[in-house]
Amino acid sequence: MPRVVVPVADLPPLAPPGRGPLPGRHLLEGRAVGLAHLTLTLGASPPGQGTRLHRHDAEELIIVHAGRGTYTVGDTTVEAGPGEVVVIPSGVPHRWVNHTDEPLVHTGVFSTDRFALEVVDD
């Protein structure tokens, strides 16, 4: 049986290729806990933190818990805050950034058992 409870403190840091660990962000790969179709990225992103334009070979939902972020999905840029979900289809280039003075707390949910991304630009 897969693990039922996984403390966030026990999760490895999220470290996108070529960037190193992102402070305050964690990774839960589904395959590490016996899941075949889910992976999470979660945690708090300090002011100024963001990602480069990238894409995944899986669908992604970003659930915003606190703060506000600017999210670009394809040709659309939006601001999202607590109680909102950003929908990202598989293969669509996207990025996010915390342009505020407050932490941005959000969870990325991926329809795969592993975390992988392809950087679209530097």
PDB file of C-alpha atoms in Angstrom:
ATOM      1  CA  MET A   1       0.000   0.000   0.000  1.00  0.00           C
ATOM      2  CA  PRO A   2       1.297   3.505  -0.787  1.00  0.00           C
ATOM      3  CA  ARG A   3       2.153   5.935   1.983  1.00  0.00           C
ATOM      4  CA  VAL A   4      -0.951   7.554   3.398  1.00  0.00           C
ATOM      5  CA  VAL A   5       0.627  10.624   5.034  1.00  0.00           C
ATOM      6  CA  VAL A   6       3.722  12.405   3.713  1.00  0.00           C
ATOM      7  CA  PRO A   7       5.013  15.359   5.754  1.00  0.00           C
ATOM      8  CA  VAL A   8       5.875  18.296   3.510  1.00  0.00           C
ATOM      9  CA  ALA A   9       9.078  18.737   5.558  1.00  0.00           C
ATOM     10  CA  ASP A  10      10.205  15.295   4.317  1.00  0.00           C
ATOM     11  CA  LEU A  11       9.814  16.208   0.633  1.00  0.00           C
ATOM     12  CA  PRO A  12      12.840  17.140  -1.467  1.00  0.00           C
ATOM     13  CA  PRO A  13      13.147  20.700  -2.732  1.00  0.00           C
ATOM     14  CA  LEU A  14      11.809  21.457  -6.187  1.00  0.00           C
ATOM     15  CA  ALA A  15      14.875  21.859  -8.420  1.00  0.00           C
ATOM     16  CA  PRO A  16      13.984  22.596 -12.058  1.00  0.00           C
ATOM     17  CA  PRO A  17      16.686  21.650 -14.584  1.00  0.00           C
ATOM     18  CA  GLY A  18      19.475  24.219 -14.744  1.00  0.00           C
ATOM     19  CA  ARG A  19      18.162  26.254 -11.787  1.00  0.00           C
ATOM     20  CA  GLY A  20      18.943  24.400  -8.623  1.00  0.00           C
ATOM     21  CA  PRO A  21      16.520  24.211  -5.688  1.00  0.00           C
ATOM     22  CA  LEU A  22      13.786  26.838  -5.413  1.00  0.00           C
ATOM     23  CA  PRO A  23      13.647  28.107  -1.809  1.00  0.00           C
ATOM     24  CA  GLY A  24      10.362  27.210  -0.118  1.00  0.00           C
ATOM     25  CA  ARG A  25       9.134  24.899  -2.923  1.00  0.00           C
ATOM     26  CA  HIS A  26       8.821  21.109  -2.580  1.00  0.00           C
ATOM     27  CA  LEU A  27       8.270  18.155  -4.916  1.00  0.00           C
ATOM     28  CA  LEU A  28       6.105  15.086  -4.364  1.00  0.00           C
ATOM     29  CA  GLU A  29       6.553  12.711  -7.289  1.00  0.00           C
ATOM     30  CA  GLY A  30       3.702  10.240  -7.394  1.00  0.00           C
ATOM     31  CA  ARG A  31       5.954   7.290  -8.210  1.00  0.00           C
ATOM     32  CA  ALA A  32       7.791   7.816  -4.900  1.00  0.00           C
ATOM     33  CA  VAL A  33       4.584   7.149  -2.961  1.00  0.00           C
ATOM     34  CA  GLY A  34       2.980   4.503  -5.156  1.00  0.00           C
ATOM     35  CA  LEU A  35       0.828   6.734  -7.403  1.00  0.00           C
ATOM     36  CA  ALA A  36       0.737   6.259 -11.161  1.00  0.00           C
ATOM     37  CA  HIS A  37      -0.922   9.489 -12.341  1.00  0.00           C
ATOM     38  CA  LEU A  38      -0.242  12.387  -9.922  1.00  0.00           C
ATOM     39  CA  THR A  39       2.699  14.604  -8.985  1.00  0.00           C
ATOM     40  CA  LEU A  40       2.669  17.795  -6.892  1.00  0.00           C
ATOM     41  CA  THR A  41       4.835  20.863  -6.524  1.00  0.00           C
ATOM     42  CA  LEU A  42       3.970  22.911  -3.464  1.00  0.00           C
ATOM     43  CA  GLY A  43       5.082  25.563  -1.050  1.00  0.00           C
ATOM     44  CA  ALA A  44       5.589  29.282  -0.698  1.00  0.00           C
ATOM     45  CA  SER A  45       7.356  31.433  -3.277  1.00  0.00           C
ATOM     46  CA  PRO A  46       8.923  34.639  -1.969  1.00  0.00           C
ATOM     47  CA  PRO A  47       8.515  37.983  -3.742  1.00  0.00           C
ATOM     48  CA  GLY A  48      10.356  37.985  -7.068  1.00  0.00           C
ATOM     49  CA  GLN A  49      10.483  34.201  -7.455  1.00  0.00           C
ATOM     50  CA  GLY A  50       9.173  32.721 -10.674  1.00  0.00           C
ATOM     51  CA  THR A  51       9.867  30.261 -13.447  1.00  0.00           C
ATOM     52  CA  ARG A  52      11.232  30.470 -16.948  1.00  0.00           C
ATOM     53  CA  LEU A  53       8.896  29.806 -19.859  1.00  0.00           C
ATOM     54  CA  HIS A  54       8.522  26.020 -20.003  1.00  0.00           C
ATOM     55  CA  ARG A  55       6.142  23.189 -20.850  1.00  0.00           C
ATOM     56  CA  HIS A  56       5.290  19.731 -19.579  1.00  0.00           C
ATOM     57  CA  ASP A  57       4.097  16.568 -21.307  1.00  0.00           C
ATOM     58  CA  ALA A  58       1.265  16.392 -18.743  1.00  0.00           C
ATOM     59  CA  GLU A  59      -1.714  18.535 -17.814  1.00  0.00           C
ATOM     60  CA  GLU A  60      -1.228  20.883 -14.858  1.00  0.00           C
ATOM     61  CA  LEU A  61      -3.480  22.717 -12.436  1.00  0.00           C
ATOM     62  CA  ILE A  62      -2.084  25.421 -10.155  1.00  0.00           C
ATOM     63  CA  ILE A  63      -4.187  25.988  -7.053  1.00  0.00           C
ATOM     64  CA  VAL A  64      -3.486  29.358  -5.409  1.00  0.00           C
ATOM     65  CA  HIS A  65      -3.810  29.277  -1.617  1.00  0.00           C
ATOM     66  CA  ALA A  66      -2.400  32.690  -0.588  1.00  0.00           C
ATOM     67  CA  GLY A  67      -0.833  35.729  -2.212  1.00  0.00           C
ATOM     68  CA  ARG A  68      -1.154  36.651  -5.880  1.00  0.00           C
ATOM     69  CA  GLY A  69       0.820  35.531  -8.897  1.00  0.00           C
ATOM     70  CA  THR A  70       1.075  36.459 -12.535  1.00  0.00           C
ATOM     71  CA  TYR A  71       0.607  33.403 -14.732  1.00  0.00           C
ATOM     72  CA  THR A  72       1.240  33.236 -18.476  1.00  0.00           C
ATOM     73  CA  VAL A  73      -0.344  30.270 -20.263  1.00  0.00           C
ATOM     74  CA  GLY A  74       0.239  30.286 -24.006  1.00  0.00           C
ATOM     75  CA  ASP A  75      -0.624  33.802 -25.210  1.00  0.00           C
ATOM     76  CA  THR A  76      -2.713  34.682 -22.140  1.00  0.00           C
ATOM     77  CA  THR A  77      -1.389  36.411 -18.998  1.00  0.00           C
ATOM     78  CA  VAL A  78      -3.580  36.588 -15.908  1.00  0.00           C
ATOM     79  CA  GLU A  79      -3.285  37.372 -12.231  1.00  0.00           C
ATOM     80  CA  ALA A  80      -4.612  34.730  -9.843  1.00  0.00           C
ATOM     81  CA  GLY A  81      -5.117  34.690  -6.095  1.00  0.00           C
ATOM     82  CA  PRO A  82      -6.546  32.606  -3.261  1.00  0.00           C
ATOM     83  CA  GLY A  83      -9.373  30.320  -4.267  1.00  0.00           C
ATOM     84  CA  GLU A  84      -8.478  30.365  -7.965  1.00  0.00           C
ATOM     85  CA  VAL A  85      -7.109  27.587 -10.164  1.00  0.00           C
ATOM     86  CA  VAL A  86      -4.897  28.127 -13.219  1.00  0.00           C
ATOM     87  CA  VAL A  87      -5.531  25.514 -15.940  1.00  0.00           C
ATOM     88  CA  ILE A  88      -2.583  24.488 -18.146  1.00  0.00           C
ATOM     89  CA  PRO A  89      -3.078  21.944 -20.959  1.00  0.00           C
ATOM     90  CA  SER A  90      -0.298  19.492 -21.770  1.00  0.00           C
ATOM     91  CA  GLY A  91       2.421  20.925 -24.017  1.00  0.00           C
ATOM     92  CA  VAL A  92       1.391  24.591 -23.647  1.00  0.00           C
ATOM     93  CA  PRO A  93       4.270  26.951 -22.756  1.00  0.00           C
ATOM     94  CA  HIS A  94       3.717  28.736 -19.456  1.00  0.00           C
ATOM     95  CA  ARG A  95       5.399  30.593 -16.602  1.00  0.00           C
ATOM     96  CA  TRP A  96       4.546  32.252 -13.317  1.00  0.00           C
ATOM     97  CA  VAL A  97       6.071  34.942 -11.142  1.00  0.00           C
ATOM     98  CA  ASN A  98       5.324  36.485  -7.777  1.00  0.00           C
ATOM     99  CA  HIS A  99       5.305  40.239  -8.510  1.00  0.00           C
ATOM    100  CA  THR A 100       3.974  41.164  -5.058  1.00  0.00           C
ATOM    101  CA  ASP A 101       5.582  41.908  -1.688  1.00  0.00           C
ATOM    102  CA  GLU A 102       3.895  38.867  -0.078  1.00  0.00           C
ATOM    103  CA  PRO A 103       4.639  35.145  -0.377  1.00  0.00           C
ATOM    104  CA  LEU A 104       2.727  33.302  -3.093  1.00  0.00           C
ATOM    105  CA  VAL A 105       1.510  29.927  -1.845  1.00  0.00           C
ATOM    106  CA  HIS A 106       0.357  27.563  -4.564  1.00  0.00           C
ATOM    107  CA  THR A 107       0.258  23.878  -5.462  1.00  0.00           C
ATOM    108  CA  GLY A 108       0.914  22.473  -8.934  1.00  0.00           C
ATOM    109  CA  VAL A 109      -0.923  19.235  -9.704  1.00  0.00           C
ATOM    110  CA  PHE A 110       0.374  17.174 -12.643  1.00  0.00           C
ATOM    111  CA  SER A 111      -1.298  14.229 -14.388  1.00  0.00           C
ATOM    112  CA  THR A 112       1.843  12.084 -14.276  1.00  0.00           C
ATOM    113  CA  ASP A 113       3.890  10.123 -11.751  1.00  0.00           C
ATOM    114  CA  ARG A 114       7.083  12.137 -12.378  1.00  0.00           C
ATOM    115  CA  PHE A 115       8.146  15.755 -12.649  1.00  0.00           C
ATOM    116  CA  ALA A 116       9.720  16.820 -15.932  1.00  0.00           C
ATOM    117  CA  LEU A 117       9.798  20.057 -17.866  1.00  0.00           C
ATOM    118  CA  GLU A 118      11.242  21.464 -21.045  1.00  0.00           C
ATOM    119  CA  VAL A 119      12.521  25.039 -20.911  1.00  0.00           C
ATOM    120  CA  VAL A 120      11.232  27.043 -23.880  1.00  0.00           C
ATOM    121  CA  ASP A 121      13.494  30.085 -23.373  1.00  0.00           C
ATOM    122  CA  ASP A 122      16.297  31.246 -21.114  1.00  0.00           C
TER     123      ASP A 122
END
